[in-house]
Short mmCIF file of C-alpha atoms in Angstrom, two decimals:
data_model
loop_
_atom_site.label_atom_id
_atom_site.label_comp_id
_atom_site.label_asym_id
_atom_site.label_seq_id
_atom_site.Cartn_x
_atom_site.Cartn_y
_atom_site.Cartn_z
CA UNK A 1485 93.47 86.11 73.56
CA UNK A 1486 96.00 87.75 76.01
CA UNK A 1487 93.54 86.21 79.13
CA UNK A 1488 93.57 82.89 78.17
CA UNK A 1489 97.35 82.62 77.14
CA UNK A 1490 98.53 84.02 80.92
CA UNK A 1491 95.44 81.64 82.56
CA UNK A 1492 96.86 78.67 80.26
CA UNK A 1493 100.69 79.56 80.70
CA UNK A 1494 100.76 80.26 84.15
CA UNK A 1495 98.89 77.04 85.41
CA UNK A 1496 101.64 75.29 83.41
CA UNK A 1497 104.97 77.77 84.95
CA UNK A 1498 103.56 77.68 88.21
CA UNK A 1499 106.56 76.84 90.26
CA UNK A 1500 104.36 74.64 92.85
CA UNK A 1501 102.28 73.40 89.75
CA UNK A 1502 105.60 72.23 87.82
CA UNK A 1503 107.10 70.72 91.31
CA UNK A 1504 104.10 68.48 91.61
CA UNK A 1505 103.96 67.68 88.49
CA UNK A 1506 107.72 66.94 88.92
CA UNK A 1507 107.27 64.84 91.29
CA UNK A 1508 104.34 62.91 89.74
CA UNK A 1509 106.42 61.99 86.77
CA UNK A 1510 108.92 61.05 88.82
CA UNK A 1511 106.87 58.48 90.39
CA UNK A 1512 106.29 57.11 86.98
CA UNK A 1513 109.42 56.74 85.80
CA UNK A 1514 111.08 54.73 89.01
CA UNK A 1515 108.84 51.63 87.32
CA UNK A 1516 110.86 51.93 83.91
CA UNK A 1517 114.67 52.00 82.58
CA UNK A 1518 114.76 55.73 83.33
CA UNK A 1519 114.54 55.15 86.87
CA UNK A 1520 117.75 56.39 88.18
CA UNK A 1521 117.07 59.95 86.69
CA UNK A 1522 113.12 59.86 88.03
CA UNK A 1523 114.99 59.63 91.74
CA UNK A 1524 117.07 62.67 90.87
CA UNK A 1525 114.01 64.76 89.42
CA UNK A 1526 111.48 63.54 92.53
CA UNK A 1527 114.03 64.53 94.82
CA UNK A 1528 114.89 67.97 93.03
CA UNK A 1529 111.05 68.71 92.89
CA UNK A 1530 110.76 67.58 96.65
CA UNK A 1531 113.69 70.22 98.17
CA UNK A 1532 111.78 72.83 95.49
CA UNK A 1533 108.44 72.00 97.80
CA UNK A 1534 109.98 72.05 100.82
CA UNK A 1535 112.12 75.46 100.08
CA UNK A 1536 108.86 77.45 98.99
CA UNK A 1537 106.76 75.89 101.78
CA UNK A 1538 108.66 76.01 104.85
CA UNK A 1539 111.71 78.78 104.22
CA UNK A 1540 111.84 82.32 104.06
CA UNK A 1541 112.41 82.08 100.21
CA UNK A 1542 108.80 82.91 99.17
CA UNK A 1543 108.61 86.39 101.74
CA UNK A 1544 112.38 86.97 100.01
CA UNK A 1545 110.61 86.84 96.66
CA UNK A 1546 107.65 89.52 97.87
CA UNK A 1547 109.42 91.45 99.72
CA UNK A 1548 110.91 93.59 96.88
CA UNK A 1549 107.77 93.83 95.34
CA UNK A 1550 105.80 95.38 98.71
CA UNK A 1551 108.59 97.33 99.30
CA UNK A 1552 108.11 99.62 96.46
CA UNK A 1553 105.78 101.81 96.75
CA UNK A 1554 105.20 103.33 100.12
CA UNK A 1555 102.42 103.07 102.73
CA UNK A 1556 100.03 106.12 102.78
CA UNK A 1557 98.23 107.27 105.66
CA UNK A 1558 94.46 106.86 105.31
CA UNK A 1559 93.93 110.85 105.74
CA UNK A 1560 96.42 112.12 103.68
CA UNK A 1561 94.62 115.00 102.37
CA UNK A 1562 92.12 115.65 99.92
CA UNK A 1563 91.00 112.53 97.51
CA UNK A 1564 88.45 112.57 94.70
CA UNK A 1565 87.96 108.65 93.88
CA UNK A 1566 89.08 105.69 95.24
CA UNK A 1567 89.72 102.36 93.12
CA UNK A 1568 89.85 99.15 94.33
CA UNK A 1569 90.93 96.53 92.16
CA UNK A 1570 88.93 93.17 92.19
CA UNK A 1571 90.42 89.67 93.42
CA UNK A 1572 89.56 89.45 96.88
CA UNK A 1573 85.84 89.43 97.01
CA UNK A 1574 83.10 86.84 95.58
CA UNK A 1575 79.51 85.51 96.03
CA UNK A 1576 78.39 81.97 96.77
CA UNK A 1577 75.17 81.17 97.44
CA UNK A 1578 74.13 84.28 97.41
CA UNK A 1579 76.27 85.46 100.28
CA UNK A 1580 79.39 87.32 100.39
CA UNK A 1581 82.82 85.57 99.85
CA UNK A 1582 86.15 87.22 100.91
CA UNK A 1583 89.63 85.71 100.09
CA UNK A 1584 93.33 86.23 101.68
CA UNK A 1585 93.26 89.84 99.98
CA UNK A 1586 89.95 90.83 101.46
CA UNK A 1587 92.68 94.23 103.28
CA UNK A 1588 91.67 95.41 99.76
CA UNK A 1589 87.95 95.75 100.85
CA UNK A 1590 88.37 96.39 104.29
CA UNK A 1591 90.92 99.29 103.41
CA UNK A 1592 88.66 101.03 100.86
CA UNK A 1593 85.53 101.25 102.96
CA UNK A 1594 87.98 102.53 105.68
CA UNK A 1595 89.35 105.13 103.18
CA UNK A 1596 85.62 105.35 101.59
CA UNK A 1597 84.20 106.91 105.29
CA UNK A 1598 87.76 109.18 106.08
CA UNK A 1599 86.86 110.75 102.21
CA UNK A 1600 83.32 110.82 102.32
CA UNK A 1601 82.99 113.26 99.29
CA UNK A 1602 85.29 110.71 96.99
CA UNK A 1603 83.40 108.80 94.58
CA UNK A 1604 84.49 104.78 95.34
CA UNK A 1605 85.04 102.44 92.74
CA UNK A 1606 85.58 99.00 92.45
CA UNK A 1607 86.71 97.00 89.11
CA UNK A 1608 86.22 93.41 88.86
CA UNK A 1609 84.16 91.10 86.33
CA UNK A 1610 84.40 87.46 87.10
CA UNK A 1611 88.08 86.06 85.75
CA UNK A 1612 86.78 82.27 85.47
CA UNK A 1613 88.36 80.22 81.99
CA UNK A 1614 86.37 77.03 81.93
CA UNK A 1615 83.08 78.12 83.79
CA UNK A 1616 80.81 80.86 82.85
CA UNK A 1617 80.29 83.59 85.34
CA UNK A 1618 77.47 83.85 86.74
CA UNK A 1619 77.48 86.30 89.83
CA UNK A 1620 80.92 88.97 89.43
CA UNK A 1621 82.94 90.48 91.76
CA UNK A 1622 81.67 93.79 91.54
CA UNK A 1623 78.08 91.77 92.43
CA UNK A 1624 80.22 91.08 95.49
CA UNK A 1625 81.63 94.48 96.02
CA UNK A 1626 77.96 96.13 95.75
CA UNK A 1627 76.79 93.80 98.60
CA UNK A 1628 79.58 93.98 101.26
CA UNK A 1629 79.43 98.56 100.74
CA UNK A 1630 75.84 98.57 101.14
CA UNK A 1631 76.08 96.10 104.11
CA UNK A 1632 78.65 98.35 105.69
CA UNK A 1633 76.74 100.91 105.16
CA UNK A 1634 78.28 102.96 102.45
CA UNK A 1635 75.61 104.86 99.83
CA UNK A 1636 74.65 103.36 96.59
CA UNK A 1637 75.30 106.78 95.06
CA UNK A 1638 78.70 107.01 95.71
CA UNK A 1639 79.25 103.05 93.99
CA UNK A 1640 80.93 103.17 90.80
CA UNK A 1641 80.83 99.64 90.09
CA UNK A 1642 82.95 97.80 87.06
CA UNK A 1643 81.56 94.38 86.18
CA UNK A 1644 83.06 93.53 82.59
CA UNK A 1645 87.15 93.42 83.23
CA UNK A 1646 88.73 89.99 83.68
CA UNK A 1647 92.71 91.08 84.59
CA UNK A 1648 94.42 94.19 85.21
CA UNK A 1649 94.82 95.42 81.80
CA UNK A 1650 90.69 95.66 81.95
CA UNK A 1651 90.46 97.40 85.24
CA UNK A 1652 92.69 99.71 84.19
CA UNK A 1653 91.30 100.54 80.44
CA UNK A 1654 87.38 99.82 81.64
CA UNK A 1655 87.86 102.42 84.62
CA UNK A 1656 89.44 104.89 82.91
CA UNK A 1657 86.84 104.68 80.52
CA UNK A 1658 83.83 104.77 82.65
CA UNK A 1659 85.25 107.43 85.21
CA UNK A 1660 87.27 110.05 82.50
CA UNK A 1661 88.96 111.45 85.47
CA UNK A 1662 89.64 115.51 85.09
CA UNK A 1663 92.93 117.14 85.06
CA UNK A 1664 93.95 117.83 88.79
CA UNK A 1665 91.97 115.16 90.56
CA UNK A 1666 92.93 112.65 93.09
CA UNK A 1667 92.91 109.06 92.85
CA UNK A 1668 93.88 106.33 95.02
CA UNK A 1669 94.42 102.86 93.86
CA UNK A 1670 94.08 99.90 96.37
CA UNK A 1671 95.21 96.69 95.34
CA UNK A 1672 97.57 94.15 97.31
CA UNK A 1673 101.30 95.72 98.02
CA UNK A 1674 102.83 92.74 95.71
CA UNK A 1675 100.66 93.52 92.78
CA UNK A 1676 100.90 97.27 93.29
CA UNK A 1677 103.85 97.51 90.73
CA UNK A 1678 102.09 95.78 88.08
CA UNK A 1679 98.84 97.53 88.67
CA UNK A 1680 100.39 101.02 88.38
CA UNK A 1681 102.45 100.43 84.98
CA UNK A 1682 98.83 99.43 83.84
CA UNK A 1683 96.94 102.18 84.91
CA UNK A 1684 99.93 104.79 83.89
CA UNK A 1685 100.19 103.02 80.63
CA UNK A 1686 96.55 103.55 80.34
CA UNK A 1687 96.57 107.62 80.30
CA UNK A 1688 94.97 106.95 83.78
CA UNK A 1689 97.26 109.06 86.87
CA UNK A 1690 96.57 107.42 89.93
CA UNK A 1691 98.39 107.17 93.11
CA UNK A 1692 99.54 103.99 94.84
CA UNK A 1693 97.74 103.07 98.16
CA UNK A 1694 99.35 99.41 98.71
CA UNK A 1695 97.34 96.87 101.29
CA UNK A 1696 97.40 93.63 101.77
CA UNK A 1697 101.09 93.01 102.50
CA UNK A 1698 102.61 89.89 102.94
CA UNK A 1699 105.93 90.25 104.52
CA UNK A 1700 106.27 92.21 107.64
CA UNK A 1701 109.07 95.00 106.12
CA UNK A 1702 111.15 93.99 108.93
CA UNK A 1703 114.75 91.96 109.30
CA UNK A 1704 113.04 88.80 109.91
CA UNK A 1705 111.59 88.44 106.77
CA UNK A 1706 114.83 87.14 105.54
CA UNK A 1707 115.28 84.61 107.99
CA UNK A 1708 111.68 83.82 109.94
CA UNK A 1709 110.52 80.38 108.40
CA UNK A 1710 106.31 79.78 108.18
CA UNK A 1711 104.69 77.23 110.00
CA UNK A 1712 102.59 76.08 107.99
CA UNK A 1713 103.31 74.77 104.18
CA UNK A 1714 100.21 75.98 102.32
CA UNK A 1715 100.80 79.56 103.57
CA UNK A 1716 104.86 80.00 102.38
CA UNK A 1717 103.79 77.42 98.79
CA UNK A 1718 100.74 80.38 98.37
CA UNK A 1719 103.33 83.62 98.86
CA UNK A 1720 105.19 81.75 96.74
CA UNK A 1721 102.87 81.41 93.79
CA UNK A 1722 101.66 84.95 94.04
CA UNK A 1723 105.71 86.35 93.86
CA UNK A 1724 106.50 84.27 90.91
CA UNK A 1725 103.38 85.29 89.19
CA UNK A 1726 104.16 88.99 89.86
CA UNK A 1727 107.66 89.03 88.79
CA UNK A 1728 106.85 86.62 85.58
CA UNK A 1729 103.57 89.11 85.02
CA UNK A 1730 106.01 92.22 85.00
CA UNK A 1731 108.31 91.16 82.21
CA UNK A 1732 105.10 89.69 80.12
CA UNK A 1733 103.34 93.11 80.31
CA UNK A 1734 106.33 94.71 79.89
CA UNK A 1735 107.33 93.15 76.94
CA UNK A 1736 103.52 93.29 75.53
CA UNK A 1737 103.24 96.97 75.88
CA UNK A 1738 100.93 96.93 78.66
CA UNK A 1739 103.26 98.86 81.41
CA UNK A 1740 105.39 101.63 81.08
CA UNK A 1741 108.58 100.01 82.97
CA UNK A 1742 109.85 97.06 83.53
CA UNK A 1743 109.60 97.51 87.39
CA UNK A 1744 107.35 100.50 87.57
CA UNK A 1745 107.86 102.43 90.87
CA UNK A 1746 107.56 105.65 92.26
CA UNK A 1747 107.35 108.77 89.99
CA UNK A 1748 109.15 112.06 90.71
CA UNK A 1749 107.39 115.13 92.58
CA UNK A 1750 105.43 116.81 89.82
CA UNK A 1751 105.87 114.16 86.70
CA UNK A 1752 102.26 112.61 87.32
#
């Protein structure tokens, strides 16, 4: 039940969503008595648009949430497993489809060949609401290792989970990681914070190795405007989401802070 509510809810609070949708209504009204207020609410919506899609608002909104938990070198010592969470990798027509986070793949086969003794898994199931699923991501995940040349033996693959709260409960499950190992988890630098609440919450210690980022960590982040509108209305989406998805699973039980960050040395 917990899917469907955050696929139904956040369709309806996405801030681009709701600004189009503002702006639609507003083109409705102007034809009726309410016409005056439809010209406030169109242009509202319209600076809304323009703000997310052309100002550094939506890397302001990220930022925070890349900045914290640190970059890791790819051979920082000795690793036992490596999990990648899914949402960047899919198959059409029988062929190999990667997204805006495909860093997350790229990274782990990178970390996969500098760790060639850790076992590498990748969680993903197919997250669709209204159509069935019919190839998942870890179908995805299985082709693009094998093409790279990675072993089947070292695939741990996870086809069932549907959001975060699955990867985290799913993996744990089919892994049961030993007292004393190492595990990395790879997953996009804005959803890292999310991702390790779950995974913590989830008796599951893993350590953060954030990819995918979408701000640059540097001054101009706060000031450097994008070029094009899809890109900054896309950052923007995926920010609002995070921050919205922190205080949900938060509140829900599903993450063990509020803002989960970095533990201190020894409390794993």
């Amino acid at each position: 039940m917990f899917f469907v509510l955050s696929k139904v809810f956040w369709f309806l609070a996405s801030p681009v969503n709701l600004a189009i949708g503002g702006l639609a209504l507003a083109s409705l009204l102007a034809f009726t008595r309410f016409a005056r207020p439809a010209r406030w609410l169109g242009l509202f919506c319209a600076a809304v648009l323009v703000a997310l899609a052309f100002s550094p608002l939506s890397r302001i909104l990220v930022r925070p949430l890349e900045d914290r938990f640190p970059q890791q070198a790819v051979d920082s010592g000795r690793v036992d497993g490596i999990i990648v969470l899914g949402g960047a990798i899919g198959v059409a027509r029988e062929d190999i489809v990667l997204n805006n986070a495909a860093a997350r793949m790229t990274k782990a086969v990178e970390l996969a060949r500098a760790h060639p003794q850790a076992k590498l898994v990748f969680t993903g199931g197919g997250a669709n609401l209204l159509s069935p699923v019919v190839r998942t991501e870890a179908d995805g995940a299985r082709l693009l290792f094998l093409a790279l040349g990675l072993p089947e033996s070292r695939l741990v693959l996870e086809d069932k989970s549907r959001n975060t709260i699955e990867n985290a409960i799913f993996t744990r499950q089919l892994v049961d990681p030993k007292p004393g190992e190492r595990w990395l988890l790879v997953t996009s630098a804005w959803h890292m914070p999310r991702a390790m609440g779950v995974f913590r919450q989830a008796g599951f210690a893993v350590e953060a190795f954030p990819v995918d980022f979408l701000s640059s960590g540097e001054r101009a982040d706060f000031f450097r405007p994008y070029r094009k509108a899809a890109r900054g209305l896309d950052i923007a989406d995926d920010a609002f989401k995070e921050w919205v998805g922190l205080v949900a699973y938060y509140l829900a039980g599903y993450t063990d802070a509020l803002f989960p960050g970095p533990l201190a040395a020894g409390s794993r």
